[in-house]
GROMACS .gro file of C-alpha atoms in nm:
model
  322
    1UNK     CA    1   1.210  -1.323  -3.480
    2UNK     CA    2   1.404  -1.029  -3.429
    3UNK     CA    3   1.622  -0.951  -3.098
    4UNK     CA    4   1.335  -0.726  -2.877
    5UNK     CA    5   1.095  -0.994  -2.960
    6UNK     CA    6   1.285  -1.252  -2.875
    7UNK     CA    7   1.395  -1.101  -2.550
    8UNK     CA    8   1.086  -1.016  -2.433
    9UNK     CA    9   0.950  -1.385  -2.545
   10UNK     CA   10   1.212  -1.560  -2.310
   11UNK     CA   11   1.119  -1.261  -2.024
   12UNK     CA   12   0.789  -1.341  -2.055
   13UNK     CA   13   0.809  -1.741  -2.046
   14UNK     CA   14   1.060  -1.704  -1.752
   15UNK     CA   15   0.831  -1.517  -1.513
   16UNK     CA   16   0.519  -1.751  -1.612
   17UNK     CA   17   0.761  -2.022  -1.507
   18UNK     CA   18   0.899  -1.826  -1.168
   19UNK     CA   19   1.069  -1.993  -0.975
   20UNK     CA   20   1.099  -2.278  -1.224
   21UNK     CA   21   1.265  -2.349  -1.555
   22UNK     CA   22   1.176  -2.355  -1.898
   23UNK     CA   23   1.354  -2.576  -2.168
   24UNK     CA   24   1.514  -2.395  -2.436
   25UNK     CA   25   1.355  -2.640  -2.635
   26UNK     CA   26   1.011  -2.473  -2.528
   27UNK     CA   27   1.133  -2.111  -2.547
   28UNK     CA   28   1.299  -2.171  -2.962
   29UNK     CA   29   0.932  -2.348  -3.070
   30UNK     CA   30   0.715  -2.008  -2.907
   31UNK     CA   31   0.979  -1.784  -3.065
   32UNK     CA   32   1.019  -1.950  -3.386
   33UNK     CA   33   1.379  -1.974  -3.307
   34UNK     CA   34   1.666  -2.183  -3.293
   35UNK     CA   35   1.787  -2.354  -2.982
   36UNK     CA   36   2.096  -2.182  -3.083
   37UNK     CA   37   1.957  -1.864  -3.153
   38UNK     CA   38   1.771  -1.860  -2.776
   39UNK     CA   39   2.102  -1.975  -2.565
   40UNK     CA   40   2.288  -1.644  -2.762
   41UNK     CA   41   2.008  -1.418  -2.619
   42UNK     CA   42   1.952  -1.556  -2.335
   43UNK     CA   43   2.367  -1.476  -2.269
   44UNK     CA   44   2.316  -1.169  -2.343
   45UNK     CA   45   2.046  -1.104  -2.105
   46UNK     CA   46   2.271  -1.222  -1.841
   47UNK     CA   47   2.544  -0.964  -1.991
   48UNK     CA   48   2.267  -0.729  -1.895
   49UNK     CA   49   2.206  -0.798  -1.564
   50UNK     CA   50   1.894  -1.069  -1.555
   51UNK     CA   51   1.955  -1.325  -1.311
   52UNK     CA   52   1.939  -1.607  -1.526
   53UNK     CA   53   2.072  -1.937  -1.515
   54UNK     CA   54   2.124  -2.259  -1.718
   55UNK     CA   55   2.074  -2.628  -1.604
   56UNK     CA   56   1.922  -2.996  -1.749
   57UNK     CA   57   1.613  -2.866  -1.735
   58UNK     CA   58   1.645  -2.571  -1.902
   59UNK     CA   59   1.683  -2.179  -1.788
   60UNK     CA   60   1.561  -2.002  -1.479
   61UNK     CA   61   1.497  -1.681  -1.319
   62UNK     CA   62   1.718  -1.663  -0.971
   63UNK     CA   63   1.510  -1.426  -0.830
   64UNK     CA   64   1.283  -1.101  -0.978
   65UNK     CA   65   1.555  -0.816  -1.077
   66UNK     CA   66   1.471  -0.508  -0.988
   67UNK     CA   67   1.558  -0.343  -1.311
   68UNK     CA   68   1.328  -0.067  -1.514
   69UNK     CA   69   1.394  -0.218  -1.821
   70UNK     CA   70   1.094  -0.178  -2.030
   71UNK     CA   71   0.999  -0.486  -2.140
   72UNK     CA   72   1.086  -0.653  -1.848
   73UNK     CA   73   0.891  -0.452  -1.623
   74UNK     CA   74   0.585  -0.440  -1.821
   75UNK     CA   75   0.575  -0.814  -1.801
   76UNK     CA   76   0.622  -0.799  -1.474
   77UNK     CA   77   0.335  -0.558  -1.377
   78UNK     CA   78   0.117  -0.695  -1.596
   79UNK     CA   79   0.007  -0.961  -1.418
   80UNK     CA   80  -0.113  -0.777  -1.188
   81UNK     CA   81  -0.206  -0.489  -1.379
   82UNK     CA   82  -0.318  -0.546  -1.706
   83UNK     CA   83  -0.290  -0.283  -1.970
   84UNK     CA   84   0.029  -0.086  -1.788
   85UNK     CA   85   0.217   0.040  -2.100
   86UNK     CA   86   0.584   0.130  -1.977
   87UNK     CA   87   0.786   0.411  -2.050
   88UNK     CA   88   1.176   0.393  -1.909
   89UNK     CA   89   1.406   0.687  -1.927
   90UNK     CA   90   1.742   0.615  -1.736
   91UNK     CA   91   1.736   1.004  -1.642
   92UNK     CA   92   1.475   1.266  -1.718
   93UNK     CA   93   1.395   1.570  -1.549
   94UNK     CA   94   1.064   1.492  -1.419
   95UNK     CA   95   0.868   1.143  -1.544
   96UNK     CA   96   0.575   1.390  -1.486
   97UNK     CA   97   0.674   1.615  -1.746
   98UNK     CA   98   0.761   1.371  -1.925
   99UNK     CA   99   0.449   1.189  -1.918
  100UNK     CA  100   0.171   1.513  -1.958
  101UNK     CA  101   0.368   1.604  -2.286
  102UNK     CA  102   0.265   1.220  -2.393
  103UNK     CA  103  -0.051   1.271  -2.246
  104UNK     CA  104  -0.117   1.575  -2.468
  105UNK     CA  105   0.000   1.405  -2.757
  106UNK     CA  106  -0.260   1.108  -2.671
  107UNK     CA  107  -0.139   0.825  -2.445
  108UNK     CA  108  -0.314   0.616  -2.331
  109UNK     CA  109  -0.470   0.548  -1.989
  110UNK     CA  110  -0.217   0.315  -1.783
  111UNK     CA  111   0.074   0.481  -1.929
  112UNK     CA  112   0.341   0.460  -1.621
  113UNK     CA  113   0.687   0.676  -1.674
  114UNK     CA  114   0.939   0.600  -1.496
  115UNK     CA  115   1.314   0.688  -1.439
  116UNK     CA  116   1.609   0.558  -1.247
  117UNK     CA  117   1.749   0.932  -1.175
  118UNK     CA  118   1.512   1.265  -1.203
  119UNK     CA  119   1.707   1.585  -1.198
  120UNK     CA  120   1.411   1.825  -1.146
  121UNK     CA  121   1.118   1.600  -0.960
  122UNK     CA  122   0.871   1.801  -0.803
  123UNK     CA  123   0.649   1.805  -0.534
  124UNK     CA  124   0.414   1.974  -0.393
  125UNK     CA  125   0.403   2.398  -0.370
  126UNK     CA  126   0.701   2.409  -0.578
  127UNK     CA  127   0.898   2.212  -0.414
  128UNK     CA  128   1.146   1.957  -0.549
  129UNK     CA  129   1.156   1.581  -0.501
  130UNK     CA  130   1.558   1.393  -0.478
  131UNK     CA  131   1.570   1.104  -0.589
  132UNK     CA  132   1.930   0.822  -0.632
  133UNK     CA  133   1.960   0.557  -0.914
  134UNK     CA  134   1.947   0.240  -0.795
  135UNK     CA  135   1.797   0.385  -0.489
  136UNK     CA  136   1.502   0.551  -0.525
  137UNK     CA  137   1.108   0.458  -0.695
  138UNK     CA  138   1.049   0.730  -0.933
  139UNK     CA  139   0.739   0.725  -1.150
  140UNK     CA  140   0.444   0.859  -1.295
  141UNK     CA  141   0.093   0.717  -1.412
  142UNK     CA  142  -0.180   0.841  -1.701
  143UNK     CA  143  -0.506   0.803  -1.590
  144UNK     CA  144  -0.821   0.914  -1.835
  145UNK     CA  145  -1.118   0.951  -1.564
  146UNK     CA  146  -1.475   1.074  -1.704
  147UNK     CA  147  -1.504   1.276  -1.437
  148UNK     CA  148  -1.564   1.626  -1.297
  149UNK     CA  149  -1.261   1.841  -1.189
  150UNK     CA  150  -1.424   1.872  -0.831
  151UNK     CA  151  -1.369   1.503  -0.809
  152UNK     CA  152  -1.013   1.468  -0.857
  153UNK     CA  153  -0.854   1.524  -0.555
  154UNK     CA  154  -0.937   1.254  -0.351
  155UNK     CA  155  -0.758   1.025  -0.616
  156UNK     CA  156  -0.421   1.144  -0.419
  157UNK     CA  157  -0.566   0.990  -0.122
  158UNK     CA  158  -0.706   0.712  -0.323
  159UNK     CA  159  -0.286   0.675  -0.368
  160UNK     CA  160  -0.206   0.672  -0.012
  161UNK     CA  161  -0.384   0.405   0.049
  162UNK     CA  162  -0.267   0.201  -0.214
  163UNK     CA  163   0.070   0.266  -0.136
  164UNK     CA  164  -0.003   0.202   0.219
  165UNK     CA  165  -0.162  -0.094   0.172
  166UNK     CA  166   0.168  -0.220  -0.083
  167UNK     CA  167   0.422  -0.127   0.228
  168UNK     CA  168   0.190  -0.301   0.490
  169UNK     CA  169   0.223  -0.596   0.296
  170UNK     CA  170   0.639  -0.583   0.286
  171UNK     CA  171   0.640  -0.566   0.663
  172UNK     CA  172   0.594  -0.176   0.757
  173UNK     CA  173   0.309   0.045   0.964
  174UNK     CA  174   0.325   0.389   0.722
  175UNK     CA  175   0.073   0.675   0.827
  176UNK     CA  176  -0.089   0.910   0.596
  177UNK     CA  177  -0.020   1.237   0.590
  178UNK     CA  178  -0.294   1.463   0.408
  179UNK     CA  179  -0.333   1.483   0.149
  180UNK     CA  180   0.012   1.337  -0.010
  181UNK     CA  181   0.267   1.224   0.214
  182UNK     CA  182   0.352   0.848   0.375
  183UNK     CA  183   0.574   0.869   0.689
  184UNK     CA  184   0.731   0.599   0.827
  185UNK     CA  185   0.869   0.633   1.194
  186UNK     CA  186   0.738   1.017   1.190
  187UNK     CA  187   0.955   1.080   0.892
  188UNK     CA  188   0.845   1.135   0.506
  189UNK     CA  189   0.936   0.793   0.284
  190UNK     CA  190   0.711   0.848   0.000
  191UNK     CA  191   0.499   1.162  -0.124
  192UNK     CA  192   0.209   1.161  -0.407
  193UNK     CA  193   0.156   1.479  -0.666
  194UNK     CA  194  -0.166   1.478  -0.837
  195UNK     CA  195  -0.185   1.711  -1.174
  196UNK     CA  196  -0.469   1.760  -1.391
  197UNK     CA  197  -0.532   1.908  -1.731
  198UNK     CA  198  -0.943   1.982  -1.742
  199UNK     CA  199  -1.156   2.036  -2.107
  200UNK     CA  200  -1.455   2.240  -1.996
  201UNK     CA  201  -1.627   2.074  -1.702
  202UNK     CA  202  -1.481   1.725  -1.767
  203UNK     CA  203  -1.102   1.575  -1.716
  204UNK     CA  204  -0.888   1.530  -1.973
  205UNK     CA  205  -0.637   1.335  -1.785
  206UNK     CA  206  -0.454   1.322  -1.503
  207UNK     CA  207  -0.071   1.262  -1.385
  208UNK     CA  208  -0.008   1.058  -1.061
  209UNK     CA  209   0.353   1.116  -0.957
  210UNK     CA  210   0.472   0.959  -0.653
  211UNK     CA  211   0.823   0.893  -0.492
  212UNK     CA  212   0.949   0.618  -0.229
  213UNK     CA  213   1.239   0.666  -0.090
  214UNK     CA  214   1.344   0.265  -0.105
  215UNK     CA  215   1.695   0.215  -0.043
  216UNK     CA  216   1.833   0.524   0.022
  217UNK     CA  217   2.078   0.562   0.304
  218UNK     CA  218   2.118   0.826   0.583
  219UNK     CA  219   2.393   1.005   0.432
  220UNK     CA  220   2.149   1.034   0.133
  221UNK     CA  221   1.896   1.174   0.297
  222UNK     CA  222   2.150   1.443   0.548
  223UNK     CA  223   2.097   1.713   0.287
  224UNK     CA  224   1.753   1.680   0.304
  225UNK     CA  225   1.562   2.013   0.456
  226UNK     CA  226   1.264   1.801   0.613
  227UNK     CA  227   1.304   1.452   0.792
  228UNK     CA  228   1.317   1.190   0.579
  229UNK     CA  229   1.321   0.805   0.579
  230UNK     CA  230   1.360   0.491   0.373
  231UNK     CA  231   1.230   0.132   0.355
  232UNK     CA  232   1.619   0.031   0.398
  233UNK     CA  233   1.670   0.248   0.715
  234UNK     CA  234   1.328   0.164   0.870
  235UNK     CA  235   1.346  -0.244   0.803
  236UNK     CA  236   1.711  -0.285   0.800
  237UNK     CA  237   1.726  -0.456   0.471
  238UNK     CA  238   1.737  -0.351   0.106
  239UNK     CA  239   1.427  -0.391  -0.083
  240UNK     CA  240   1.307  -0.454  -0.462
  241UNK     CA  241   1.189  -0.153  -0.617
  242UNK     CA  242   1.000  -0.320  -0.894
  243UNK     CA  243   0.827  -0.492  -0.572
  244UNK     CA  244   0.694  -0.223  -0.445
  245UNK     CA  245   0.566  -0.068  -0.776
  246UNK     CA  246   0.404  -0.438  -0.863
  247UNK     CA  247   0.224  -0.398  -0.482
  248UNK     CA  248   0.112  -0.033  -0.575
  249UNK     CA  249  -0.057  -0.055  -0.894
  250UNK     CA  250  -0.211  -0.367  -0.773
  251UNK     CA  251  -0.382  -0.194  -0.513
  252UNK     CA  252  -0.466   0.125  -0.655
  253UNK     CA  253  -0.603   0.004  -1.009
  254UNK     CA  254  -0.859  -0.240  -0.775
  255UNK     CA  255  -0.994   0.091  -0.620
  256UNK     CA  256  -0.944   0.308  -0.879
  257UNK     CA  257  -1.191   0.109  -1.113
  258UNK     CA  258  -1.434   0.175  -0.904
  259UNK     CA  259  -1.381   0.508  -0.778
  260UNK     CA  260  -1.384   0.647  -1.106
  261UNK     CA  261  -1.739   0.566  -1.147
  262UNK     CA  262  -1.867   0.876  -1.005
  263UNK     CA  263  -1.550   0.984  -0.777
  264UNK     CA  264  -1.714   0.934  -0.447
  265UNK     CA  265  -1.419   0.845  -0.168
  266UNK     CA  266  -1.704   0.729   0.088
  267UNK     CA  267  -1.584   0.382   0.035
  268UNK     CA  268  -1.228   0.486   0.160
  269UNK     CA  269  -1.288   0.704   0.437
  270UNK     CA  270  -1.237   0.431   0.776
  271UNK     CA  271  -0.912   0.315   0.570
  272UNK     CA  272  -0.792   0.621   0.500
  273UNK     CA  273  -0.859   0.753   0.853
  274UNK     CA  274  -0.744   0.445   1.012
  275UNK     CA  275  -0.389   0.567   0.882
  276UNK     CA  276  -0.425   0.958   0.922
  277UNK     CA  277  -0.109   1.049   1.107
  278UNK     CA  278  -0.256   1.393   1.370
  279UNK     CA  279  -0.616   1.235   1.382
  280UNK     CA  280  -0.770   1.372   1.737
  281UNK     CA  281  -0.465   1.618   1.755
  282UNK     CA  282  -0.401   1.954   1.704
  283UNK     CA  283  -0.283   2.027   1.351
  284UNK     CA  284  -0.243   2.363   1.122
  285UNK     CA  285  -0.343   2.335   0.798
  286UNK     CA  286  -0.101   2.609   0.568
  287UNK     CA  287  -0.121   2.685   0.179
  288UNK     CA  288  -0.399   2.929   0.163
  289UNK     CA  289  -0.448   3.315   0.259
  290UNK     CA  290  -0.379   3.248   0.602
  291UNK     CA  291  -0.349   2.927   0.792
  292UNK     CA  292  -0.636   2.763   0.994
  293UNK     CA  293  -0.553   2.531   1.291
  294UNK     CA  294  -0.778   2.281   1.464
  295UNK     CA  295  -0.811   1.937   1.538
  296UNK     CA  296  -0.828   1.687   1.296
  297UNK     CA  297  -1.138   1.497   1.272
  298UNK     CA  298  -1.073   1.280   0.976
  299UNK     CA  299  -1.140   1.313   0.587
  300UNK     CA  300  -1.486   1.320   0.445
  301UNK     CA  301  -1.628   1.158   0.148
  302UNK     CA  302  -1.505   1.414  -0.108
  303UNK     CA  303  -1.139   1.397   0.058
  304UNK     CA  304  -1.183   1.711   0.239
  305UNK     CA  305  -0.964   1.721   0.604
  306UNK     CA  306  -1.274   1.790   0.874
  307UNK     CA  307  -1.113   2.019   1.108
  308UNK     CA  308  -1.277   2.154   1.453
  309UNK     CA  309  -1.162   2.469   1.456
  310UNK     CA  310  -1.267   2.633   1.838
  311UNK     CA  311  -1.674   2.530   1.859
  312UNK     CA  312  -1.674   2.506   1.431
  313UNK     CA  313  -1.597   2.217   1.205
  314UNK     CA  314  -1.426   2.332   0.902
  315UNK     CA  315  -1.401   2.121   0.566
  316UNK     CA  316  -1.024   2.188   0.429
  317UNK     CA  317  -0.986   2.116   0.057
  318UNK     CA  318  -0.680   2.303  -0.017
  319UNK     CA  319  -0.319   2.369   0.159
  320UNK     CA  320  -0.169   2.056   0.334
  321UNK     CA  321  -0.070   1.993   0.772
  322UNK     CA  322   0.216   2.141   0.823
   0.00000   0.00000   0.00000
């Protein structure tokens, strides 16, 4: 068995085991290896990083690392979400770029890019998105939908909520801001892009980028020229990026099976609502030829913002709240 295999054999064997151990002697008769041969890699794995450590009983995972490496973390979200295929770059100027060139050449749906440092991340209306190795959750996801173009963009807000949902469950109360932002405290902490390449009246695919600010401190985030937050300023401890990711795509794959059946949010709309940061206030909606301002009644079932706007309620499907 050669060294990736081998690796990725132990990986795999340790996190079935979590929290508990696995005997070498178990780990060299799956890999066709020598007891020998599986103590060298598994030192080298610890060279690397992985939290592993030796005893009677065998080896054992410490705790889940929250490392990108590819093999790693595709065993890792797999359990939870089956077919992820991962792509790691440890810098890259934009895992979305990245990751339409791949899906032009033919990816497949559940390919997730990601990087520990993008130097050109962008967001939404040409604006960029900063991101810190070690720091920051930086990636991007394929998804192949047989749908109509009109469809698509509730699948951003299909996103919030998923990634709502994920930080709810580590201890926090985000909001959503349509159509892409998560605010914690009143401040940004994550924001979603949603790009789409279309073949006549049908998708081709689509790129989901989306970046949490995870443990990223204030002097990080000074230079920043909107407020911004992080999971490590807003709980007071540091927290696992691969967590957060696992908690994610857990939650959006569920709905996203079923949304892409026909693309109607309708099953969403009280959740997503629920969590609308502005709902019953007074909100301007800017992006288009001029901006409209009302109050915000809630999204609809195609993801449109319902706005009252003086005695008339207005359906916004373009621009964002400023």
């Amino acid at each position: 068995m050669n060294r990736p295999n081998l690796s990725r054999t132990i990986l795999s064997l340790l996190l079935e085991a979590f929290p508990g151990s696995v005997s070498g002697e178990k780990i060299g008769a799956t890999g066709g290896v020598s007891r020998v041969a599986v103590w060298k890699e598994v030192q080298r794995l610890q060279g690397l990083g992985f939290p592993i450590v030796a005893s009677r009983r065998g080896y054992r995972l410490v705790s889940i690392p929250d490392r990108f490496d590819p093999d790693f973390l595709e065993l890792y979200l797999q359990r939870d979400a089956p077919g992820v295929r991962v792509v790691y770059r440890e810098e890259v100027d934009s895992t979305s770029t990245l990751l339409r060139v791949l899906a032009e050449e033919g990816a497949p749906e559940g390919t997730l890019c990601i990087a520990d440092r993008q130097t050109r991340g962008r967001g939404r209306r040409g604006r960029s998105w900063f991101s810190l190795p070690g720091k920051s959750l930086t990636f991007s996801f394929l998804l192949r939908p047989l749908l109509s173009p009109s469809f698509c963009a509730s699948c951003t807000l299909l996103a919030g909520i998923a990634l709502a949902e994920a930080l709810e469950g580590l201890g926090f109360s985000p909001v959503l801001k349509w159509p892409n932002d998560v605010l914690l405290g009143g401040k940004k902490v994550a924001g979603i892009l949603l790009e789409t390449a279309t073949d006549l009246d049908e998708v081709s695919w689509m790129v989901l980028g989306i970046g949490v600010n995870v443990n990223l401190e204030e002097r990080d985030l000074a230079s920043l020229p909107f407020q911004a937050t992080s999971l490590l300023l807003e709980g007071g401890v540091s927290v696992p990026r691969v967590e957060v990711l696992r908690r994610f795509l857990a939650r959006f794959l569920a709905a996203y099976r079923q949304w892409k059946e026909g693309g109607d949010f309708s099953p969403w709309v009280a959740d997503y609502n629920r969590r609308l940061a502005f709902l019953g206030r007074s909100v301007t909606i800017v992006g288009g030829k001029s901006p409209v301002s009302g109050t915000a009644l809630g999204v609809d079932g195609s993801g449109a913002l319902r706005v009252m706007e003086g005695e008339k309620e207005r359906r916004i499907t373009w621009g964002e709240i400023a």
